[in-house]
mmCIF file of C-alpha atoms in Angstrom:
data_model
loop_
_atom_site.group_PDB
_atom_site.id
_atom_site.type_symbol
_atom_site.label_atom_id
_atom_site.label_comp_id
_atom_site.label_asym_id
_atom_site.label_seq_id
_atom_site.Cartn_x
_atom_site.Cartn_y
_atom_site.Cartn_z
ATOM 1 C CA UNK E 1 -7.994 -15.846 28.161
ATOM 2 C CA UNK E 2 -4.291 -15.499 28.893
ATOM 3 C CA UNK E 3 -2.768 -18.302 30.981
ATOM 4 C CA UNK E 4 -2.258 -16.776 34.480
ATOM 5 C CA UNK E 5 0.789 -18.966 35.187
ATOM 6 C CA UNK E 6 2.455 -17.748 31.998
ATOM 7 C CA UNK E 7 1.737 -14.159 32.976
ATOM 8 C CA UNK E 8 3.109 -14.750 36.484
ATOM 9 C CA UNK E 9 6.279 -16.279 35.010
ATOM 10 C CA UNK E 10 6.761 -13.275 32.721
ATOM 11 C CA UNK E 11 6.267 -10.901 35.656
ATOM 12 C CA UNK E 12 8.895 -12.743 37.718
ATOM 13 C CA UNK E 13 11.366 -12.418 34.847
ATOM 14 C CA UNK E 14 10.559 -8.712 34.569
ATOM 15 C CA UNK E 15 11.143 -8.228 38.300
ATOM 16 C CA UNK E 16 14.501 -10.007 38.088
ATOM 17 C CA UNK E 17 15.448 -7.808 35.138
ATOM 18 C CA UNK E 18 14.364 -4.739 37.113
ATOM 19 C CA UNK E 19 16.557 -5.808 40.036
ATOM 20 C CA UNK E 20 19.534 -6.131 37.693
ATOM 21 C CA UNK E 21 18.803 -2.792 36.024
ATOM 22 C CA UNK E 22 18.358 -0.815 39.234
ATOM 23 C CA UNK E 23 21.615 -2.271 40.581
ATOM 24 C CA UNK E 24 23.401 -0.984 37.492
ATOM 25 C CA UNK E 25 21.773 2.436 37.679
ATOM 26 C CA UNK E 26 22.612 2.803 41.370
ATOM 27 C CA UNK E 27 26.235 2.142 40.498
ATOM 28 C CA UNK E 28 26.175 5.153 38.193
ATOM 29 C CA UNK E 29 24.599 7.349 40.864
ATOM 30 C CA UNK E 30 27.420 7.116 43.420
ATOM 31 C CA UNK E 31 28.164 10.815 43.098
ATOM 32 C CA UNK E 32 24.620 11.654 44.181
ATOM 33 C CA UNK E 33 23.476 11.854 47.768
ATOM 34 C CA UNK E 34 22.255 8.788 49.598
ATOM 35 C CA UNK E 35 18.830 10.419 49.980
ATOM 36 C CA UNK E 36 18.504 10.988 46.206
ATOM 37 C CA UNK E 37 19.517 7.418 45.380
ATOM 38 C CA UNK E 38 17.069 6.063 47.937
ATOM 39 C CA UNK E 39 14.204 8.150 46.567
ATOM 40 C CA UNK E 40 15.046 7.163 42.992
ATOM 41 C CA UNK E 41 15.065 3.475 43.972
ATOM 42 C CA UNK E 42 11.685 3.773 45.710
ATOM 43 C CA UNK E 43 10.144 5.515 42.700
ATOM 44 C CA UNK E 44 11.631 2.930 40.300
ATOM 45 C CA UNK E 45 10.200 -0.018 42.205
ATOM 46 C CA UNK E 46 6.849 1.675 42.858
ATOM 47 C CA UNK E 47 6.321 2.389 39.152
ATOM 48 C CA UNK E 48 7.446 -1.114 38.118
ATOM 49 C CA UNK E 49 5.185 -2.880 40.610
ATOM 50 C CA UNK E 50 2.180 -0.667 39.857
ATOM 51 C CA UNK E 51 2.559 -1.315 36.119
ATOM 52 C CA UNK E 52 2.789 -5.073 36.631
ATOM 53 C CA UNK E 53 -0.383 -4.965 38.741
ATOM 54 C CA UNK E 54 -1.932 -2.751 36.071
ATOM 55 C CA UNK E 55 -1.173 -5.314 33.377
ATOM 56 C CA UNK E 56 -2.890 -8.029 35.436
ATOM 57 C CA UNK E 57 -5.920 -5.769 35.911
ATOM 58 C CA UNK E 58 -6.005 -4.902 32.202
ATOM 59 C CA UNK E 59 -5.949 -8.556 31.192
ATOM 60 C CA UNK E 60 -8.406 -9.989 33.709
ATOM 61 C CA UNK E 61 -10.802 -7.113 34.477
ATOM 62 C CA UNK E 62 -13.032 -4.934 32.329
ATOM 63 C CA UNK E 63 -11.632 -1.462 33.053
ATOM 64 C CA UNK E 64 -12.479 0.188 29.728
ATOM 65 C CA UNK E 65 -10.377 0.668 26.629
ATOM 66 C CA UNK E 66 -8.993 4.074 27.669
ATOM 67 C CA UNK E 67 -7.407 3.092 31.019
ATOM 68 C CA UNK E 68 -6.291 -0.248 29.576
ATOM 69 C CA UNK E 69 -4.569 1.453 26.657
ATOM 70 C CA UNK E 70 -2.879 3.963 28.974
ATOM 71 C CA UNK E 71 -1.526 1.256 31.283
ATOM 72 C CA UNK E 72 -0.250 -0.922 28.450
ATOM 73 C CA UNK E 73 1.264 2.088 26.676
ATOM 74 C CA UNK E 74 3.299 3.191 29.714
ATOM 75 C CA UNK E 75 4.289 -0.404 30.419
ATOM 76 C CA UNK E 76 5.629 -1.049 26.912
ATOM 77 C CA UNK E 77 7.363 2.327 26.617
ATOM 78 C CA UNK E 78 9.265 1.718 29.851
ATOM 79 C CA UNK E 79 9.928 -1.891 28.852
ATOM 80 C CA UNK E 80 11.433 -0.694 25.585
ATOM 81 C CA UNK E 81 13.607 1.813 27.446
ATOM 82 C CA UNK E 82 14.861 -0.955 29.753
ATOM 83 C CA UNK E 83 15.665 -3.169 26.759
ATOM 84 C CA UNK E 84 17.814 -0.357 25.335
ATOM 85 C CA UNK E 85 19.579 0.112 28.683
ATOM 86 C CA UNK E 86 20.327 -3.553 29.435
ATOM 87 C CA UNK E 87 23.231 -4.025 26.932
ATOM 88 C CA UNK E 88 25.162 -1.157 28.502
ATOM 89 C CA UNK E 89 24.849 -2.672 31.982
ATOM 90 C CA UNK E 90 25.927 -6.069 30.637
ATOM 91 C CA UNK E 91 28.959 -4.569 28.868
ATOM 92 C CA UNK E 92 30.011 -2.805 32.057
ATOM 93 C CA UNK E 93 29.646 -6.026 34.078
ATOM 94 C CA UNK E 94 31.701 -7.964 31.519
ATOM 95 C CA UNK E 95 34.345 -5.239 31.769
ATOM 96 C CA UNK E 96 34.394 -5.606 35.547
ATOM 97 C CA UNK E 97 34.797 -9.397 35.265
ATOM 98 C CA UNK E 98 37.813 -9.012 32.962
ATOM 99 C CA UNK E 99 39.411 -6.529 35.343
ATOM 100 C CA UNK E 100 38.772 -8.818 38.315
ATOM 101 C CA UNK E 101 40.366 -11.785 36.510
ATOM 102 C CA UNK E 102 43.344 -9.681 35.468
ATOM 103 C CA UNK E 103 43.950 -8.502 39.039
ATOM 104 C CA UNK E 104 43.381 -11.938 40.561
ATOM 105 C CA UNK E 105 46.054 -13.601 38.419
ATOM 106 C CA UNK E 106 48.261 -10.497 38.312
ATOM 107 C CA UNK E 107 48.100 -10.340 34.538
ATOM 108 C CA UNK E 108 48.310 -7.059 32.625
ATOM 109 C CA UNK E 109 44.898 -5.518 32.544
ATOM 110 C CA UNK E 110 43.064 -5.562 29.210
ATOM 111 C CA UNK E 111 42.649 -2.420 27.170
ATOM 112 C CA UNK E 112 40.097 -0.969 29.534
ATOM 113 C CA UNK E 113 40.547 2.359 31.322
ATOM 114 C CA UNK E 114 42.064 1.943 34.765
ATOM 115 C CA UNK E 115 39.762 1.679 37.746
ATOM 116 C CA UNK E 116 41.370 4.877 39.042
ATOM 117 C CA UNK E 117 40.848 7.261 36.132
ATOM 118 C CA UNK E 118 43.123 10.116 35.348
ATOM 119 C CA UNK E 119 41.982 13.556 36.462
ATOM 120 C CA UNK E 120 39.263 15.056 34.252
ATOM 121 C CA UNK E 121 38.474 11.635 32.795
ATOM 122 C CA UNK E 122 35.010 10.133 33.258
ATOM 123 C CA UNK E 123 35.144 6.576 34.734
ATOM 124 C CA UNK E 124 34.242 3.872 32.235
ATOM 125 C CA UNK E 125 31.366 2.606 34.409
ATOM 126 C CA UNK E 126 29.885 6.056 34.669
ATOM 127 C CA UNK E 127 30.364 6.656 30.945
ATOM 128 C CA UNK E 128 28.644 3.391 30.007
ATOM 129 C CA UNK E 129 25.711 4.033 32.308
ATOM 130 C CA UNK E 130 25.234 7.584 31.093
ATOM 131 C CA UNK E 131 25.410 6.412 27.481
ATOM 132 C CA UNK E 132 22.891 3.690 28.310
ATOM 133 C CA UNK E 133 20.507 6.114 29.975
ATOM 134 C CA UNK E 134 20.702 8.472 26.997
ATOM 135 C CA UNK E 135 20.070 5.577 24.599
ATOM 136 C CA UNK E 136 17.175 4.323 26.732
ATOM 137 C CA UNK E 137 15.585 7.762 26.549
ATOM 138 C CA UNK E 138 15.390 7.611 22.734
ATOM 139 C CA UNK E 139 12.289 5.361 22.511
ATOM 140 C CA UNK E 140 10.681 7.427 25.255
ATOM 141 C CA UNK E 141 11.367 10.631 23.346
ATOM 142 C CA UNK E 142 10.249 9.136 20.023
ATOM 143 C CA UNK E 143 6.992 7.698 21.338
ATOM 144 C CA UNK E 144 6.263 10.822 23.360
ATOM 145 C CA UNK E 145 6.769 12.947 20.251
ATOM 146 C CA UNK E 146 4.438 10.605 18.383
ATOM 147 C CA UNK E 147 1.703 11.375 20.917
ATOM 148 C CA UNK E 148 2.254 15.124 20.737
ATOM 149 C CA UNK E 149 2.816 15.444 16.997
ATOM 150 C CA UNK E 150 1.723 12.287 15.148
ATOM 151 C CA UNK E 151 -1.749 11.408 16.414
ATOM 152 C CA UNK E 152 -3.581 14.069 14.393
ATOM 153 C CA UNK E 153 -1.002 14.899 11.750
ATOM 154 C CA UNK E 154 -3.322 13.971 8.883
ATOM 155 C CA UNK E 155 -1.718 13.495 5.480
ATOM 156 C CA UNK E 156 -3.440 13.408 2.093
ATOM 157 C CA UNK E 157 -2.010 10.631 -0.061
ATOM 158 C CA UNK E 158 -2.806 10.682 -3.777
ATOM 159 C CA UNK E 159 -3.056 7.600 -5.941
ATOM 160 C CA UNK E 160 -3.903 7.216 -9.629
ATOM 161 C CA UNK E 161 -5.749 3.990 -10.406
ATOM 162 C CA UNK E 162 -5.853 2.556 -13.917
ATOM 163 C CA UNK E 163 -8.733 0.247 -14.796
ATOM 164 C CA UNK E 164 -8.875 -1.144 -18.364
ATOM 165 C CA UNK E 165 -12.648 -1.683 -18.278
ATOM 166 C CA UNK E 166 -13.530 1.645 -16.658
ATOM 167 C CA UNK E 167 -16.342 3.359 -18.641
ATOM 168 C CA UNK E 168 -15.225 6.602 -20.261
ATOM 169 C CA UNK E 169 -17.700 8.682 -18.257
ATOM 170 C CA UNK E 170 -15.844 7.615 -15.090
ATOM 171 C CA UNK E 171 -12.431 8.610 -16.445
ATOM 172 C CA UNK E 172 -11.003 11.214 -14.059
ATOM 173 C CA UNK E 173 -13.555 10.553 -11.307
ATOM 174 C CA UNK E 174 -12.236 11.172 -7.790
ATOM 175 C CA UNK E 175 -12.659 8.863 -4.776
ATOM 176 C CA UNK E 176 -11.799 9.648 -1.157
ATOM 177 C CA UNK E 177 -11.077 6.962 1.442
ATOM 178 C CA UNK E 178 -10.768 7.043 5.211
ATOM 179 C CA UNK E 179 -10.565 4.056 7.503
ATOM 180 C CA UNK E 180 -10.212 3.019 11.157
ATOM 181 C CA UNK E 181 -11.631 6.110 12.840
ATOM 182 C CA UNK E 182 -11.649 4.489 16.313
ATOM 183 C CA UNK E 183 -13.622 7.360 17.803
ATOM 184 C CA UNK E 184 -13.291 5.947 21.318
ATOM 185 C CA UNK E 185 -9.587 6.831 21.311
ATOM 186 C CA UNK E 186 -9.866 10.514 20.362
ATOM 187 C CA UNK E 187 -9.087 13.296 22.826
ATOM 188 C CA UNK E 188 -8.888 16.365 20.521
ATOM 189 C CA UNK E 189 -12.185 17.104 18.785
ATOM 190 C CA UNK E 190 -10.870 20.189 16.996
ATOM 191 C CA UNK E 191 -8.042 18.206 15.404
ATOM 192 C CA UNK E 192 -10.430 15.449 14.308
ATOM 193 C CA UNK E 193 -12.646 18.039 12.653
ATOM 194 C CA UNK E 194 -9.624 19.516 10.912
ATOM 195 C CA UNK E 195 -8.943 16.165 9.269
ATOM 196 C CA UNK E 196 -12.485 16.041 7.899
ATOM 197 C CA UNK E 197 -11.966 19.561 6.535
ATOM 198 C CA UNK E 198 -8.919 18.299 4.652
ATOM 199 C CA UNK E 199 -10.952 15.470 3.111
ATOM 200 C CA UNK E 200 -13.810 17.747 2.032
ATOM 201 C CA UNK E 201 -11.382 20.296 0.586
ATOM 202 C CA UNK E 202 -10.371 17.647 -1.981
ATOM 203 C CA UNK E 203 -13.973 17.558 -3.277
ATOM 204 C CA UNK E 204 -14.140 13.795 -3.977
ATOM 205 C CA UNK E 205 -17.009 12.566 -6.150
ATOM 206 C CA UNK E 206 -17.656 9.650 -3.783
ATOM 207 C CA UNK E 207 -16.139 8.411 -0.518
ATOM 208 C CA UNK E 208 -15.367 5.029 1.062
ATOM 209 C CA UNK E 209 -15.136 4.401 4.801
ATOM 210 C CA UNK E 210 -13.611 0.966 5.335
ATOM 211 C CA UNK E 211 -14.535 0.131 8.913
ATOM 212 C CA UNK E 212 -13.761 0.424 12.636
ATOM 213 C CA UNK E 213 -15.834 3.453 13.563
ATOM 214 C CA UNK E 214 -15.399 2.595 17.271
ATOM 215 C CA UNK E 215 -13.138 0.563 19.536
ATOM 216 C CA UNK E 216 -15.811 -1.514 21.252
ATOM 217 C CA UNK E 217 -19.117 0.278 21.844
ATOM 218 C CA UNK E 218 -21.311 2.424 19.647
ATOM 219 C CA UNK E 219 -21.623 5.057 22.377
ATOM 220 C CA UNK E 220 -17.973 6.023 21.741
ATOM 221 C CA UNK E 221 -18.905 7.851 18.534
ATOM 222 C CA UNK E 222 -21.655 9.947 20.149
ATOM 223 C CA UNK E 223 -19.526 13.073 20.578
ATOM 224 C CA UNK E 224 -18.091 12.818 17.057
ATOM 225 C CA UNK E 225 -21.222 12.141 15.005
ATOM 226 C CA UNK E 226 -21.568 15.827 14.171
ATOM 227 C CA UNK E 227 -18.043 15.799 12.702
ATOM 228 C CA UNK E 228 -18.291 12.628 10.643
ATOM 229 C CA UNK E 229 -21.800 13.482 9.483
ATOM 230 C CA UNK E 230 -20.113 16.278 7.505
ATOM 231 C CA UNK E 231 -18.422 13.648 5.318
ATOM 232 C CA UNK E 232 -20.494 14.014 2.152
ATOM 233 C CA UNK E 233 -19.935 13.540 -1.584
ATOM 234 C CA UNK E 234 -22.134 14.062 -4.674
ATOM 235 C CA UNK E 235 -22.269 10.348 -5.567
ATOM 236 C CA UNK E 236 -22.503 9.145 -1.958
ATOM 237 C CA UNK E 237 -20.529 7.817 0.998
ATOM 238 C CA UNK E 238 -20.243 4.028 1.194
ATOM 239 C CA UNK E 239 -19.121 2.160 4.308
ATOM 240 C CA UNK E 240 -18.505 -1.272 5.827
ATOM 241 C CA UNK E 241 -17.943 -2.577 9.347
ATOM 242 C CA UNK E 242 -14.566 -3.479 10.798
ATOM 243 C CA UNK E 243 -13.724 -6.110 13.377
ATOM 244 C CA UNK E 244 -14.035 -3.622 16.266
ATOM 245 C CA UNK E 245 -17.529 -2.516 15.285
ATOM 246 C CA UNK E 246 -19.216 -5.756 16.379
ATOM 247 C CA UNK E 247 -18.442 -5.374 20.089
ATOM 248 C CA UNK E 248 -16.572 -8.694 20.160
ATOM 249 C CA UNK E 249 -13.803 -7.322 22.410
ATOM 250 C CA UNK E 250 -16.064 -6.039 25.168
ATOM 251 C CA UNK E 251 -17.600 -7.964 28.063
ATOM 252 C CA UNK E 252 -21.346 -7.422 27.771
ATOM 253 C CA UNK E 253 -23.918 -7.969 30.492
ATOM 254 C CA UNK E 254 -25.983 -10.063 28.092
ATOM 255 C CA UNK E 255 -26.173 -11.250 24.509
ATOM 256 C CA UNK E 256 -29.102 -8.893 24.008
ATOM 257 C CA UNK E 257 -26.922 -5.909 25.008
ATOM 258 C CA UNK E 258 -24.297 -6.888 22.449
ATOM 259 C CA UNK E 259 -26.919 -7.347 19.732
ATOM 260 C CA UNK E 260 -28.414 -3.959 20.563
ATOM 261 C CA UNK E 261 -24.967 -2.381 20.299
ATOM 262 C CA UNK E 262 -24.630 -3.734 16.758
ATOM 263 C CA UNK E 263 -28.096 -2.434 15.845
ATOM 264 C CA UNK E 264 -27.089 0.944 17.213
ATOM 265 C CA UNK E 265 -23.978 1.140 15.060
ATOM 266 C CA UNK E 266 -26.022 0.343 11.959
ATOM 267 C CA UNK E 267 -28.305 3.213 12.917
ATOM 268 C CA UNK E 268 -25.329 5.548 13.382
ATOM 269 C CA UNK E 269 -24.117 4.856 9.838
ATOM 270 C CA UNK E 270 -27.599 5.596 8.538
ATOM 271 C CA UNK E 271 -27.973 8.791 10.582
ATOM 272 C CA UNK E 272 -24.590 10.058 9.374
ATOM 273 C CA UNK E 273 -25.678 9.512 5.784
ATOM 274 C CA UNK E 274 -23.359 6.564 5.078
ATOM 275 C CA UNK E 275 -24.612 3.784 2.811
ATOM 276 C CA UNK E 276 -23.545 0.790 4.897
ATOM 277 C CA UNK E 277 -22.952 -2.320 2.779
ATOM 278 C CA UNK E 278 -23.606 -5.553 4.664
ATOM 279 C CA UNK E 279 -22.687 -8.180 2.051
ATOM 280 C CA UNK E 280 -24.416 -6.022 -0.542
ATOM 281 C CA UNK E 281 -23.702 -4.034 -3.680
ATOM 282 C CA UNK E 282 -24.748 -0.781 -5.266
ATOM 283 C CA UNK E 283 -24.693 0.470 -8.849
ATOM 284 C CA UNK E 284 -22.921 3.799 -9.230
ATOM 285 C CA UNK E 285 -24.367 5.504 -12.314
ATOM 286 C CA UNK E 286 -22.870 8.444 -14.259
ATOM 287 C CA UNK E 287 -24.410 9.575 -17.566
ATOM 288 C CA UNK E 288 -26.066 6.218 -18.146
ATOM 289 C CA UNK E 289 -22.980 4.082 -17.427
ATOM 290 C CA UNK E 290 -22.478 2.033 -14.275
ATOM 291 C CA UNK E 291 -19.798 0.491 -12.070
ATOM 292 C CA UNK E 292 -20.305 -1.712 -9.013
ATOM 293 C CA UNK E 293 -19.648 -0.788 -5.377
ATOM 294 C CA UNK E 294 -19.536 -3.960 -3.260
ATOM 295 C CA UNK E 295 -19.124 -4.188 0.496
ATOM 296 C CA UNK E 296 -18.847 -7.095 2.902
ATOM 297 C CA UNK E 297 -18.796 -7.543 6.630
ATOM 298 C CA UNK E 298 -15.456 -8.205 8.295
ATOM 299 C CA UNK E 299 -13.494 -11.136 6.898
ATOM 300 C CA UNK E 300 -10.004 -11.755 8.289
ATOM 301 C CA UNK E 301 -7.642 -14.559 7.355
ATOM 302 C CA UNK E 302 -6.048 -14.645 10.817
ATOM 303 C CA UNK E 303 -7.936 -16.891 13.223
ATOM 304 C CA UNK E 304 -8.446 -14.228 15.888
ATOM 305 C CA UNK E 305 -10.463 -12.013 13.527
ATOM 306 C CA UNK E 306 -14.056 -12.818 12.530
ATOM 307 C CA UNK E 307 -15.158 -14.077 9.134
ATOM 308 C CA UNK E 308 -18.628 -12.576 8.973
ATOM 309 C CA UNK E 309 -18.503 -11.491 5.317
ATOM 310 C CA UNK E 310 -20.316 -13.267 2.473
ATOM 311 C CA UNK E 311 -18.775 -12.609 -0.923
ATOM 312 C CA UNK E 312 -21.409 -14.711 -2.657
ATOM 313 C CA UNK E 313 -24.053 -12.244 -1.470
ATOM 314 C CA UNK E 314 -21.960 -9.147 -2.174
ATOM 315 C CA UNK E 315 -21.314 -10.175 -5.789
ATOM 316 C CA UNK E 316 -24.905 -11.206 -6.514
ATOM 317 C CA UNK E 317 -26.321 -9.728 -9.739
ATOM 318 C CA UNK E 318 -23.116 -7.882 -10.637
ATOM 319 C CA UNK E 319 -21.914 -9.931 -13.621
ATOM 320 C CA UNK E 320 -22.948 -7.248 -16.118
ATOM 321 C CA UNK E 321 -20.945 -4.471 -14.425
ATOM 322 C CA UNK E 322 -17.652 -3.630 -16.198
ATOM 323 C CA UNK E 323 -15.842 -2.618 -12.975
ATOM 324 C CA UNK E 324 -16.342 -3.849 -9.432
ATOM 325 C CA UNK E 325 -14.856 -2.022 -6.432
ATOM 326 C CA UNK E 326 -14.906 -3.933 -3.131
ATOM 327 C CA UNK E 327 -14.849 -2.498 0.392
ATOM 328 C CA UNK E 328 -13.423 -5.075 2.819
ATOM 329 C CA UNK E 329 -11.901 -3.972 6.108
ATOM 330 C CA UNK E 330 -9.128 -6.556 6.513
ATOM 331 C CA UNK E 331 -6.512 -6.666 3.703
ATOM 332 C CA UNK E 332 -5.740 -10.333 4.379
ATOM 333 C CA UNK E 333 -9.102 -11.049 2.754
ATOM 334 C CA UNK E 334 -7.645 -10.059 -0.632
ATOM 335 C CA UNK E 335 -5.024 -12.806 -0.824
ATOM 336 C CA UNK E 336 -6.998 -15.418 1.112
ATOM 337 C CA UNK E 337 -10.298 -15.274 -0.780
ATOM 338 C CA UNK E 338 -10.639 -12.490 -3.337
ATOM 339 C CA UNK E 339 -7.632 -13.355 -5.516
ATOM 340 C CA UNK E 340 -8.222 -17.116 -5.739
ATOM 341 C CA UNK E 341 -12.039 -17.128 -5.873
ATOM 342 C CA UNK E 342 -13.264 -13.789 -7.197
ATOM 343 C CA UNK E 343 -11.216 -12.712 -10.223
ATOM 344 C CA UNK E 344 -14.045 -10.385 -11.271
ATOM 345 C CA UNK E 345 -13.148 -7.958 -8.448
ATOM 346 C CA UNK E 346 -11.079 -5.194 -10.056
ATOM 347 C CA UNK E 347 -9.968 -3.484 -6.848
ATOM 348 C CA UNK E 348 -10.379 -3.864 -3.107
ATOM 349 C CA UNK E 349 -10.133 -1.100 -0.478
ATOM 350 C CA UNK E 350 -9.074 -1.942 3.090
ATOM 351 C CA UNK E 351 -7.688 -0.583 6.354
ATOM 352 C CA UNK E 352 -7.247 -2.490 9.629
ATOM 353 C CA UNK E 353 -3.431 -2.622 9.959
ATOM 354 C CA UNK E 354 -2.832 1.018 11.053
ATOM 355 C CA UNK E 355 0.691 0.382 9.768
ATOM 356 C CA UNK E 356 1.058 -0.532 13.466
ATOM 357 C CA UNK E 357 1.247 3.273 13.969
ATOM 358 C CA UNK E 358 5.013 2.875 13.901
ATOM 359 C CA UNK E 359 7.495 2.600 11.072
ATOM 360 C CA UNK E 360 8.916 4.349 8.031
ATOM 361 C CA UNK E 361 6.929 5.437 4.999
ATOM 362 C CA UNK E 362 8.817 7.082 2.141
ATOM 363 C CA UNK E 363 7.892 7.425 -1.563
ATOM 364 C CA UNK E 364 9.832 4.315 -2.601
ATOM 365 C CA UNK E 365 10.374 2.525 0.708
ATOM 366 C CA UNK E 366 8.237 1.568 3.662
ATOM 367 C CA UNK E 367 8.758 -0.593 6.713
ATOM 368 C CA UNK E 368 6.786 -1.454 9.820
ATOM 369 C CA UNK E 369 6.769 -4.430 12.191
ATOM 370 C CA UNK E 370 3.240 -5.151 10.966
ATOM 371 C CA UNK E 371 4.649 -6.375 7.650
ATOM 372 C CA UNK E 372 5.720 -9.572 9.412
ATOM 373 C CA UNK E 373 2.026 -10.246 10.044
ATOM 374 C CA UNK E 374 0.388 -8.830 6.926
ATOM 375 C CA UNK E 375 1.873 -9.233 3.466
ATOM 376 C CA UNK E 376 -0.167 -6.244 2.276
ATOM 377 C CA UNK E 377 -0.239 -3.605 4.998
ATOM 378 C CA UNK E 378 -0.027 -0.083 3.511
ATOM 379 C CA UNK E 379 -0.491 1.463 0.109
ATOM 380 C CA UNK E 380 -1.127 0.120 -3.383
ATOM 381 C CA UNK E 381 -0.709 -3.510 -4.497
ATOM 382 C CA UNK E 382 -1.465 -5.361 -7.702
ATOM 383 C CA UNK E 383 -1.463 -8.973 -8.766
ATOM 384 C CA UNK E 384 -2.317 -9.726 -12.401
ATOM 385 C CA UNK E 385 -5.386 -7.589 -13.133
ATOM 386 C CA UNK E 386 -6.555 -7.184 -9.526
ATOM 387 C CA UNK E 387 -5.586 -4.339 -7.239
ATOM 388 C CA UNK E 388 -5.680 -3.543 -3.519
ATOM 389 C CA UNK E 389 -5.195 -0.375 -1.508
ATOM 390 C CA UNK E 390 -4.597 -0.444 2.258
ATOM 391 C CA UNK E 391 -5.264 2.808 4.118
ATOM 392 C CA UNK E 392 -3.272 3.028 7.383
ATOM 393 C CA UNK E 393 -6.123 4.686 9.233
ATOM 394 C CA UNK E 394 -7.572 7.990 10.380
ATOM 395 C CA UNK E 395 -7.480 7.303 14.113
ATOM 396 C CA UNK E 396 -5.442 5.227 16.509
ATOM 397 C CA UNK E 397 -5.856 2.391 18.990
ATOM 398 C CA UNK E 398 -3.855 1.529 22.098
ATOM 399 C CA UNK E 399 -0.840 3.785 21.698
ATOM 400 C CA UNK E 400 -2.370 7.294 21.393
ATOM 401 C CA UNK E 401 -0.012 8.494 18.700
ATOM 402 C CA UNK E 402 1.888 7.637 15.546
ATOM 403 C CA UNK E 403 5.596 7.517 14.733
ATOM 404 C CA UNK E 404 6.457 7.528 11.027
ATOM 405 C CA UNK E 405 3.110 6.067 9.928
ATOM 406 C CA UNK E 406 0.864 9.130 9.982
ATOM 407 C CA UNK E 407 -2.963 9.197 9.816
ATOM 408 C CA UNK E 408 -4.127 8.996 6.228
ATOM 409 C CA UNK E 409 -6.733 10.496 3.925
ATOM 410 C CA UNK E 410 -6.458 8.858 0.491
ATOM 411 C CA UNK E 411 -7.557 10.524 -2.726
ATOM 412 C CA UNK E 412 -7.818 8.326 -5.824
ATOM 413 C CA UNK E 413 -8.169 9.470 -9.406
ATOM 414 C CA UNK E 414 -9.476 6.774 -11.739
ATOM 415 C CA UNK E 415 -8.177 6.479 -15.282
ATOM 416 C CA UNK E 416 -9.521 4.303 -18.078
ATOM 417 C CA UNK E 417 -6.694 2.208 -19.484
ATOM 418 C CA UNK E 418 -3.592 0.233 -18.535
ATOM 419 C CA UNK E 419 -1.130 1.550 -15.979
ATOM 420 C CA UNK E 420 1.999 2.708 -17.830
ATOM 421 C CA UNK E 421 3.960 2.284 -14.593
ATOM 422 C CA UNK E 422 3.519 -1.309 -13.345
ATOM 423 C CA UNK E 423 2.918 -1.617 -9.607
ATOM 424 C CA UNK E 424 5.775 -3.151 -7.624
ATOM 425 C CA UNK E 425 4.396 -4.774 -4.500
ATOM 426 C CA UNK E 426 6.498 -3.926 -1.454
#
């Protein structure tokens, strides 16, 4: 639980910053009527205070993931706008200090515009504040556009995977992957269904779903089961649980209620036709040849994420299989356990990061703040003979949109042999 005194201290700092910001804005509104300035000030303080109270409520009370996400989203968007505005107010105040010093000691004024501007010239204070307000609006515009345009802007990403030990009958086989559905965040059922249509149009031979079907409770997927039950493939749909699927982030009335929620999500996977792998493996057979499909429960290297998975169970009786494909929700599992302890795993498929739903993703360059937390956070990676792919997710959590990192449907084509184009980890 968050330290209340720390939160109170942060809120006091935010209120002081708000006082400084509103003083600067009021200075730029001198041409407006007193009534307008007064109303603007009242609205500014009302919104700021309500959001601070909302943050307290979100942290210390169980108000549901939807309202909590909405409050935190508005809070951080406005906070970001204020951060963009602050430098302009500071520059203007520094300018005023220099002018005051120059006048006080009767020295020539620095190279700032005079306090009495020439006709048709905009005063420097007004110019700085208007520039600051325009700059502050950029994150608001960007994040707002991400809600309108990015949340359901599904993109098919294609990846060729080379596996030296892949049986010839599997050469050219097609795999589809989706991850991080987070059905409790959706608000446009038609758009969600359209994404599934895009996946099915690719006609994959088999499909992986790498966890986080819900945000907290199994009931969240109820209205979307008909959509995700349409996810079918000739060789099967294989799935694992993500950290959100266990109900660990929800305050339950009893331990029995939480346990029942987990049983319910297992039933949902079964009813949708997904082969849920709970530290298990399956043999995928084509024309008498086999490869291994392994799946474990959530295993995260960061301390705040659970380590439920058991690789020793997932790999049991798989030594004879020429290729082993692992479904593991959290990509940190690859470097922390798979690489050092399980060299027999040819490739791992993950999700979890969402690419933080914000960043840049180009063919030969990608960046997101999440890369400072996760070394492998989006796309294809390889170390020696082992490979990893991180899908940035089908849905969203918290911020109900995406900027730059769009929702992903991945289509893999497997080739038998060595990759002629070595993978460069980003």
